[in-house]
XYZ file of C-alpha atoms in Angstrom:
163
model
C 2.993 19.805 1.509
C 2.783 17.833 4.278
C 6.656 17.821 5.184
C 6.716 21.312 4.603
C 3.347 21.859 7.510
C 5.534 19.573 10.184
C 8.616 21.396 9.598
C 6.606 24.779 10.674
C 5.544 23.154 13.640
C 8.664 22.264 14.507
C 10.334 25.682 14.241
C 7.104 27.041 15.802
C 7.516 24.725 18.888
C 10.818 25.494 19.492
C 10.060 29.253 18.755
C 7.559 28.732 21.966
C 10.090 27.081 23.873
C 12.230 29.665 23.717
C 10.712 32.825 23.615
C 7.384 32.071 25.711
C 8.027 32.320 29.627
C 5.598 28.887 30.400
C 5.897 28.459 34.128
C 4.011 25.234 34.392
C 6.238 22.755 34.178
C 4.137 19.922 32.788
C 2.835 22.056 29.572
C 6.650 23.056 29.320
C 7.981 19.979 28.993
C 5.463 18.457 27.047
C 6.690 20.915 24.507
C 9.761 19.487 24.326
C 7.961 15.394 23.746
C 5.788 17.425 21.052
C 9.132 18.540 19.315
C 10.674 15.250 19.167
C 7.135 14.081 17.524
C 7.481 16.364 14.900
C 11.097 15.460 14.197
C 9.675 11.389 14.612
C 6.948 12.430 11.971
C 9.287 14.582 9.726
C 11.661 11.674 9.282
C 8.779 9.400 8.452
C 7.165 11.810 5.995
C 11.074 12.163 4.422
C 11.854 8.384 3.649
C 8.218 6.878 2.744
C 7.031 6.224 -0.129
C 3.812 6.197 -0.849
C 2.000 3.013 -1.906
C -0.733 5.032 -4.109
C 1.996 6.763 -6.035
C 3.735 3.180 -6.627
C 0.146 2.066 -7.789
C -0.778 4.571 -10.036
C 2.913 4.281 -11.746
C 2.172 0.874 -12.267
C -1.441 0.840 -13.031
C -2.463 -1.980 -10.715
C -3.136 -2.547 -7.022
C -1.658 -6.619 -7.764
C 1.800 -6.260 -6.581
C 4.197 -7.504 -4.219
C 5.785 -4.696 -1.522
C 7.768 -3.965 1.475
C 9.444 -1.302 3.043
C 13.146 -1.866 2.577
C 16.309 0.226 2.031
C 18.594 -0.604 -1.446
C 22.570 -0.722 -0.018
C 24.966 -0.071 -2.874
C 28.922 1.275 -2.847
C 29.199 4.777 -4.437
C 33.084 4.615 -4.654
C 34.263 3.760 -1.511
C 31.458 4.535 0.749
C 28.385 2.271 1.231
C 24.748 4.196 0.815
C 21.647 2.766 2.182
C 18.926 4.554 -0.068
C 15.119 3.899 2.033
C 12.179 3.304 0.029
C 9.684 0.443 -1.085
C 10.729 -2.676 -2.930
C 8.195 -4.072 -5.422
C 7.586 -7.449 -7.180
C 5.461 -6.661 -10.568
C 4.759 -8.530 -13.435
C 8.272 -10.612 -13.472
C 10.597 -7.652 -12.242
C 12.036 -6.523 -8.778
C 11.897 -2.729 -8.424
C 12.860 -0.537 -5.687
C 11.106 2.897 -5.117
C 12.742 5.886 -3.206
C 11.100 9.126 -2.322
C 11.593 11.770 -4.475
C 10.511 15.353 -4.522
C 9.079 15.781 -7.904
C 7.646 12.532 -8.022
C 6.729 10.976 -5.071
C 7.919 7.647 -6.013
C 10.922 7.423 -7.968
C 12.326 4.330 -9.787
C 15.691 3.666 -8.395
C 16.891 0.035 -9.003
C 15.043 -2.703 -10.903
C 16.209 -6.276 -12.374
C 14.081 -9.171 -13.722
C 13.138 -11.729 -11.686
C 14.273 -14.448 -13.952
C 17.655 -13.382 -13.419
C 17.751 -14.197 -9.462
C 19.772 -16.984 -9.158
C 19.182 -17.030 -5.153
C 19.046 -14.952 -2.381
C 19.650 -15.251 1.304
C 18.444 -13.971 4.688
C 20.310 -12.115 7.537
C 23.367 -10.032 7.671
C 23.670 -7.495 4.570
C 26.333 -5.135 6.802
C 27.496 -4.223 9.710
C 24.395 -2.980 10.793
C 21.649 -3.927 9.082
C 19.879 -7.340 8.320
C 17.867 -8.125 5.107
C 18.147 -9.568 1.799
C 20.781 -10.080 -0.794
C 20.064 -11.128 -4.046
C 22.386 -12.536 -6.281
C 21.658 -11.758 -9.897
C 22.759 -12.898 -13.211
C 24.835 -10.278 -14.964
C 25.775 -8.094 -11.992
C 28.992 -7.412 -10.949
C 28.116 -7.974 -7.164
C 25.397 -9.020 -4.660
C 21.964 -6.888 -4.950
C 21.251 -5.955 -0.963
C 18.180 -4.762 0.569
C 17.950 -4.085 4.239
C 14.520 -4.708 5.779
C 13.284 -6.325 9.146
C 10.132 -7.520 7.401
C 12.170 -9.910 4.928
C 12.429 -12.828 7.169
C 8.649 -12.759 8.094
C 7.635 -12.685 4.921
C 10.010 -14.890 3.126
C 7.021 -16.641 1.858
C 4.967 -14.612 0.311
C 8.091 -12.827 -1.576
C 8.922 -16.471 -2.659
C 4.999 -17.019 -4.158
C 5.909 -13.054 -5.530
C 9.066 -14.062 -7.521
C 7.424 -17.513 -8.475
C 9.484 -20.086 -6.339
C 7.970 -22.613 -4.395
C 7.612 -22.264 -0.553
C 10.042 -24.619 1.025
């Protein structure tokens, strides 16, 4: 609902800029800034996963979560799916935003199957974390800037001792 409202406000701001003759340059250029603000807000609402929705799905407020992007190969194409990485009751879960269910489980694996992880570059453009997971074909990659800052919390969440 909020996304639709922001999109409507974006279109209305664009229509005002285009069709209303505004003599005052300060007002005219501030409308451009407002329009850019609507675009940024729309992009944020498009990708963000609600913590409340994840709490509702899990039935608990006690979990580790971090904003991340799941990187996977779709044929020859590398795809980045933005969402929320959650560690809860021995599982690593990745939720992405969905139109119907505001948080949709896209990928998961048990914490016990983690053989190791590394922090740093996960592809040409992103930094994040790469998990070596037992039983997976390749590495499981998540992009995010906060993994290095929150490594201690992540290690506690997956049950590994801090270094």
